């Protein structure tokens, strides 16, 4: 595996600073020091702290979307696709707790910032791929007829709420141990009949 790009190194340094000091208290200088990047390199890749925040957010949701896209290539049933939405989310959160915390707490800031349109477009494309992966199963009547804008909340909402509490240290159960339970509940919530 090759050396991480300078851009990736800066994003990872930013995440470490945001985790340690908070997003608002972190300065460009802190990120520069942590990453070892020159100020010119940092501004070349991002321009300012808000763009770093947006890029880090988009990279996180992009990684989850990539996991889903890969999984959809091998999922061979409506049940497998629905469960994949949950298990991929839980797997990503469990593997990236600091990044997941950042994503869960930064959405509004990114939506309101310079990269808001980019985030909305990424979300539109991501949700479109999910709907496309499930379209044939919907047509076959294997999924409950639900408004499209409710589907994701029904499927991912419970695991996302639990993950938020797990990340905050407010659960007794480990998120990974609940993975199959949340996947089964999601399937039972949207399957036909």
mmCIF file of C-alpha atoms in Angstrom:
data_model
loop_
_atom_site.group_PDB
_atom_site.id
_atom_site.type_symbol
_atom_site.label_atom_id
_atom_site.label_comp_id
_atom_site.label_asym_id
_atom_site.label_seq_id
_atom_site.Cartn_x
_atom_site.Cartn_y
_atom_site.Cartn_z
ATOM 1 C CA UNK A 1 0.000 0.000 0.000
ATOM 2 C CA UNK A 2 1.323 3.431 -0.948
ATOM 3 C CA UNK A 3 1.992 6.393 1.263
ATOM 4 C CA UNK A 4 -1.137 8.375 2.193
ATOM 5 C CA UNK A 5 -1.582 11.584 0.229
ATOM 6 C CA UNK A 6 -0.827 14.933 1.846
ATOM 7 C CA UNK A 7 -4.544 15.740 1.629
ATOM 8 C CA UNK A 8 -5.400 12.537 3.515
ATOM 9 C CA UNK A 9 -2.748 13.287 6.140
ATOM 10 C CA UNK A 10 -4.205 16.753 6.689
ATOM 11 C CA UNK A 11 -7.727 15.348 7.068
ATOM 12 C CA UNK A 12 -6.549 12.741 9.576
ATOM 13 C CA UNK A 13 -4.683 15.414 11.536
ATOM 14 C CA UNK A 14 -7.801 17.590 11.507
ATOM 15 C CA UNK A 15 -9.901 14.706 12.822
ATOM 16 C CA UNK A 16 -7.406 14.097 15.629
ATOM 17 C CA UNK A 17 -7.481 17.804 16.553
ATOM 18 C CA UNK A 18 -11.277 17.995 16.375
ATOM 19 C CA UNK A 19 -11.544 14.915 18.584
ATOM 20 C CA UNK A 20 -9.033 16.220 21.108
ATOM 21 C CA UNK A 21 -9.935 19.924 21.230
ATOM 22 C CA UNK A 22 -13.363 20.227 19.580
ATOM 23 C CA UNK A 23 -14.120 21.630 16.152
ATOM 24 C CA UNK A 24 -14.519 25.233 17.248
ATOM 25 C CA UNK A 25 -11.370 25.322 19.406
ATOM 26 C CA UNK A 26 -9.187 23.744 16.720
ATOM 27 C CA UNK A 27 -7.179 26.214 14.667
ATOM 28 C CA UNK A 28 -5.558 25.906 11.270
ATOM 29 C CA UNK A 29 -2.202 26.175 13.029
ATOM 30 C CA UNK A 30 -3.049 23.144 15.206
ATOM 31 C CA UNK A 31 -3.949 21.129 12.117
ATOM 32 C CA UNK A 32 -0.782 22.268 10.359
ATOM 33 C CA UNK A 33 1.364 21.300 13.353
ATOM 34 C CA UNK A 34 -0.323 17.902 13.698
ATOM 35 C CA UNK A 35 -0.104 17.062 9.998
ATOM 36 C CA UNK A 36 3.387 18.424 9.410
ATOM 37 C CA UNK A 37 2.064 20.137 6.285
ATOM 38 C CA UNK A 38 3.275 23.538 5.264
ATOM 39 C CA UNK A 39 0.763 26.348 5.528
ATOM 40 C CA UNK A 40 0.951 26.617 1.732
ATOM 41 C CA UNK A 41 0.067 22.947 1.301
ATOM 42 C CA UNK A 42 -2.822 23.219 3.711
ATOM 43 C CA UNK A 43 -4.271 26.246 1.949
ATOM 44 C CA UNK A 44 -3.582 24.709 -1.462
ATOM 45 C CA UNK A 45 -5.636 21.613 -0.638
ATOM 46 C CA UNK A 46 -8.411 23.222 1.397
ATOM 47 C CA UNK A 47 -8.231 27.003 1.648
ATOM 48 C CA UNK A 48 -9.698 27.304 5.138
ATOM 49 C CA UNK A 49 -10.920 25.382 8.179
ATOM 50 C CA UNK A 50 -14.534 25.221 6.977
ATOM 51 C CA UNK A 51 -13.433 23.436 3.818
ATOM 52 C CA UNK A 52 -11.411 20.996 5.912
ATOM 53 C CA UNK A 53 -14.542 20.322 7.982
ATOM 54 C CA UNK A 54 -16.595 19.804 4.835
ATOM 55 C CA UNK A 55 -13.994 17.605 3.165
ATOM 56 C CA UNK A 56 -13.633 15.437 6.270
ATOM 57 C CA UNK A 57 -17.405 15.059 6.508
ATOM 58 C CA UNK A 58 -17.756 14.177 2.808
ATOM 59 C CA UNK A 59 -14.892 11.687 3.046
ATOM 60 C CA UNK A 60 -16.595 9.937 5.960
ATOM 61 C CA UNK A 61 -19.997 9.610 4.344
ATOM 62 C CA UNK A 62 -18.246 8.669 1.106
ATOM 63 C CA UNK A 63 -16.464 5.800 2.820
ATOM 64 C CA UNK A 64 -19.779 4.446 4.144
ATOM 65 C CA UNK A 65 -21.345 4.871 0.685
ATOM 66 C CA UNK A 66 -18.419 2.955 -0.807
ATOM 67 C CA UNK A 67 -18.990 0.092 1.633
ATOM 68 C CA UNK A 68 -22.637 -0.021 0.567
ATOM 69 C CA UNK A 69 -21.845 0.072 -3.138
ATOM 70 C CA UNK A 70 -19.434 -2.815 -2.713
ATOM 71 C CA UNK A 71 -21.985 -4.773 -0.695
ATOM 72 C CA UNK A 72 -24.784 -4.179 -3.201
ATOM 73 C CA UNK A 73 -22.692 -5.935 -5.846
ATOM 74 C CA UNK A 74 -23.018 -9.216 -3.947
ATOM 75 C CA UNK A 75 -26.328 -8.797 -2.080
ATOM 76 C CA UNK A 76 -28.748 -11.152 -3.783
ATOM 77 C CA UNK A 77 -32.082 -10.507 -2.079
ATOM 78 C CA UNK A 78 -34.247 -7.733 -0.697
ATOM 79 C CA UNK A 79 -33.433 -8.939 2.802
ATOM 80 C CA UNK A 80 -29.689 -8.883 2.140
ATOM 81 C CA UNK A 81 -29.880 -5.341 0.723
ATOM 82 C CA UNK A 82 -31.889 -3.954 3.639
ATOM 83 C CA UNK A 83 -29.668 -5.641 6.210
ATOM 84 C CA UNK A 84 -26.592 -4.363 4.375
ATOM 85 C CA UNK A 85 -27.748 -0.770 4.940
ATOM 86 C CA UNK A 86 -27.615 -1.386 8.689
ATOM 87 C CA UNK A 87 -24.590 -3.639 8.966
ATOM 88 C CA UNK A 88 -22.424 -1.398 6.775
ATOM 89 C CA UNK A 89 -23.378 1.609 8.879
ATOM 90 C CA UNK A 90 -22.616 -0.183 12.149
ATOM 91 C CA UNK A 91 -19.361 -1.595 10.778
ATOM 92 C CA UNK A 92 -18.217 1.877 9.665
ATOM 93 C CA UNK A 93 -19.142 3.524 12.980
ATOM 94 C CA UNK A 94 -17.463 0.784 15.032
ATOM 95 C CA UNK A 95 -14.293 0.991 12.933
ATOM 96 C CA UNK A 96 -14.216 4.816 12.955
ATOM 97 C CA UNK A 97 -15.713 6.084 16.222
ATOM 98 C CA UNK A 98 -14.006 9.500 16.203
ATOM 99 C CA UNK A 99 -14.916 10.080 12.580
ATOM 100 C CA UNK A 100 -18.494 8.901 13.223
ATOM 101 C CA UNK A 101 -18.822 11.311 16.177
ATOM 102 C CA UNK A 102 -17.590 14.112 13.953
ATOM 103 C CA UNK A 103 -20.041 13.212 11.163
ATOM 104 C CA UNK A 104 -23.001 12.925 13.529
ATOM 105 C CA UNK A 105 -22.308 16.338 15.054
ATOM 106 C CA UNK A 106 -21.214 18.275 11.967
ATOM 107 C CA UNK A 107 -23.945 17.756 9.379
ATOM 108 C CA UNK A 108 -25.721 21.062 9.997
ATOM 109 C CA UNK A 109 -22.472 22.987 9.877
ATOM 110 C CA UNK A 110 -21.446 21.391 6.587
ATOM 111 C CA UNK A 111 -24.897 21.879 5.057
ATOM 112 C CA UNK A 112 -24.786 25.567 5.962
ATOM 113 C CA UNK A 113 -21.188 26.002 4.778
ATOM 114 C CA UNK A 114 -19.365 26.332 1.487
ATOM 115 C CA UNK A 115 -19.671 22.616 0.710
ATOM 116 C CA UNK A 116 -23.402 22.394 1.475
ATOM 117 C CA UNK A 117 -24.377 21.998 -2.167
ATOM 118 C CA UNK A 118 -21.726 19.315 -2.620
ATOM 119 C CA UNK A 119 -23.081 17.450 0.426
ATOM 120 C CA UNK A 120 -26.670 17.663 -0.814
ATOM 121 C CA UNK A 121 -25.592 16.347 -4.222
ATOM 122 C CA UNK A 122 -23.579 13.506 -2.645
ATOM 123 C CA UNK A 123 -26.603 12.586 -0.505
ATOM 124 C CA UNK A 124 -28.930 12.721 -3.520
ATOM 125 C CA UNK A 125 -26.651 10.400 -5.506
ATOM 126 C CA UNK A 126 -26.126 8.077 -2.537
ATOM 127 C CA UNK A 127 -29.837 7.771 -1.820
ATOM 128 C CA UNK A 128 -30.500 7.298 -5.539
ATOM 129 C CA UNK A 129 -28.107 4.317 -5.594
ATOM 130 C CA UNK A 130 -29.928 2.822 -2.606
ATOM 131 C CA UNK A 131 -33.318 3.251 -4.272
ATOM 132 C CA UNK A 132 -31.926 1.768 -7.487
ATOM 133 C CA UNK A 133 -30.559 -1.265 -5.627
ATOM 134 C CA UNK A 134 -33.991 -1.835 -4.112
ATOM 135 C CA UNK A 135 -36.146 -0.899 -7.134
ATOM 136 C CA UNK A 136 -36.543 -4.426 -8.486
ATOM 137 C CA UNK A 137 -37.525 -5.743 -5.074
ATOM 138 C CA UNK A 138 -40.097 -2.962 -4.689
ATOM 139 C CA UNK A 139 -41.553 -3.814 -8.114
ATOM 140 C CA UNK A 140 -41.782 -7.484 -7.082
ATOM 141 C CA UNK A 141 -43.746 -6.450 -3.989
ATOM 142 C CA UNK A 142 -41.100 -7.735 -1.584
ATOM 143 C CA UNK A 143 -40.956 -4.431 0.324
ATOM 144 C CA UNK A 144 -43.768 -2.617 2.072
ATOM 145 C CA UNK A 145 -45.104 0.324 0.122
ATOM 146 C CA UNK A 146 -43.573 3.247 2.021
ATOM 147 C CA UNK A 147 -42.943 6.854 1.078
ATOM 148 C CA UNK A 148 -39.385 6.991 -0.251
ATOM 149 C CA UNK A 149 -38.453 9.778 2.151
ATOM 150 C CA UNK A 150 -39.474 7.624 5.132
ATOM 151 C CA UNK A 151 -37.630 4.484 4.068
ATOM 152 C CA UNK A 152 -34.124 5.436 5.225
ATOM 153 C CA UNK A 153 -35.342 6.682 8.604
ATOM 154 C CA UNK A 154 -37.221 3.455 9.216
ATOM 155 C CA UNK A 155 -34.262 1.281 8.198
ATOM 156 C CA UNK A 156 -31.284 3.154 9.637
ATOM 157 C CA UNK A 157 -32.939 5.312 12.325
ATOM 158 C CA UNK A 158 -32.826 2.827 15.224
ATOM 159 C CA UNK A 159 -29.199 1.822 14.617
ATOM 160 C CA UNK A 160 -28.183 5.453 14.130
ATOM 161 C CA UNK A 161 -29.833 6.460 17.402
ATOM 162 C CA UNK A 162 -28.167 3.575 19.249
ATOM 163 C CA UNK A 163 -24.809 4.384 17.621
ATOM 164 C CA UNK A 164 -25.095 7.993 18.796
ATOM 165 C CA UNK A 165 -25.645 6.777 22.371
ATOM 166 C CA UNK A 166 -22.871 4.179 22.066
ATOM 167 C CA UNK A 167 -20.429 6.820 20.837
ATOM 168 C CA UNK A 168 -21.375 8.977 23.833
ATOM 169 C CA UNK A 169 -20.769 6.070 26.231
ATOM 170 C CA UNK A 170 -24.429 5.845 27.245
ATOM 171 C CA UNK A 171 -25.080 2.184 26.391
ATOM 172 C CA UNK A 172 -24.369 -1.024 28.241
ATOM 173 C CA UNK A 173 -24.458 -3.111 25.076
ATOM 174 C CA UNK A 174 -21.663 -2.868 22.542
ATOM 175 C CA UNK A 175 -22.767 -1.581 19.140
ATOM 176 C CA UNK A 176 -21.078 -4.496 17.332
ATOM 177 C CA UNK A 177 -22.966 -7.025 19.456
ATOM 178 C CA UNK A 178 -26.272 -5.447 18.379
ATOM 179 C CA UNK A 179 -25.429 -5.492 14.668
ATOM 180 C CA UNK A 180 -27.559 -8.494 13.672
ATOM 181 C CA UNK A 181 -30.427 -7.436 15.938
ATOM 182 C CA UNK A 182 -30.701 -4.010 14.280
ATOM 183 C CA UNK A 183 -30.373 -5.548 10.815
ATOM 184 C CA UNK A 184 -33.205 -7.993 11.543
ATOM 185 C CA UNK A 185 -35.435 -5.268 13.006
ATOM 186 C CA UNK A 186 -34.839 -3.126 9.904
ATOM 187 C CA UNK A 187 -35.789 -6.002 7.618
ATOM 188 C CA UNK A 188 -38.927 -6.814 9.602
ATOM 189 C CA UNK A 189 -39.929 -3.143 9.457
ATOM 190 C CA UNK A 190 -39.885 -2.875 5.659
ATOM 191 C CA UNK A 191 -40.539 -6.350 4.274
ATOM 192 C CA UNK A 192 -43.906 -6.963 2.662
ATOM 193 C CA UNK A 193 -46.503 -9.014 4.496
#
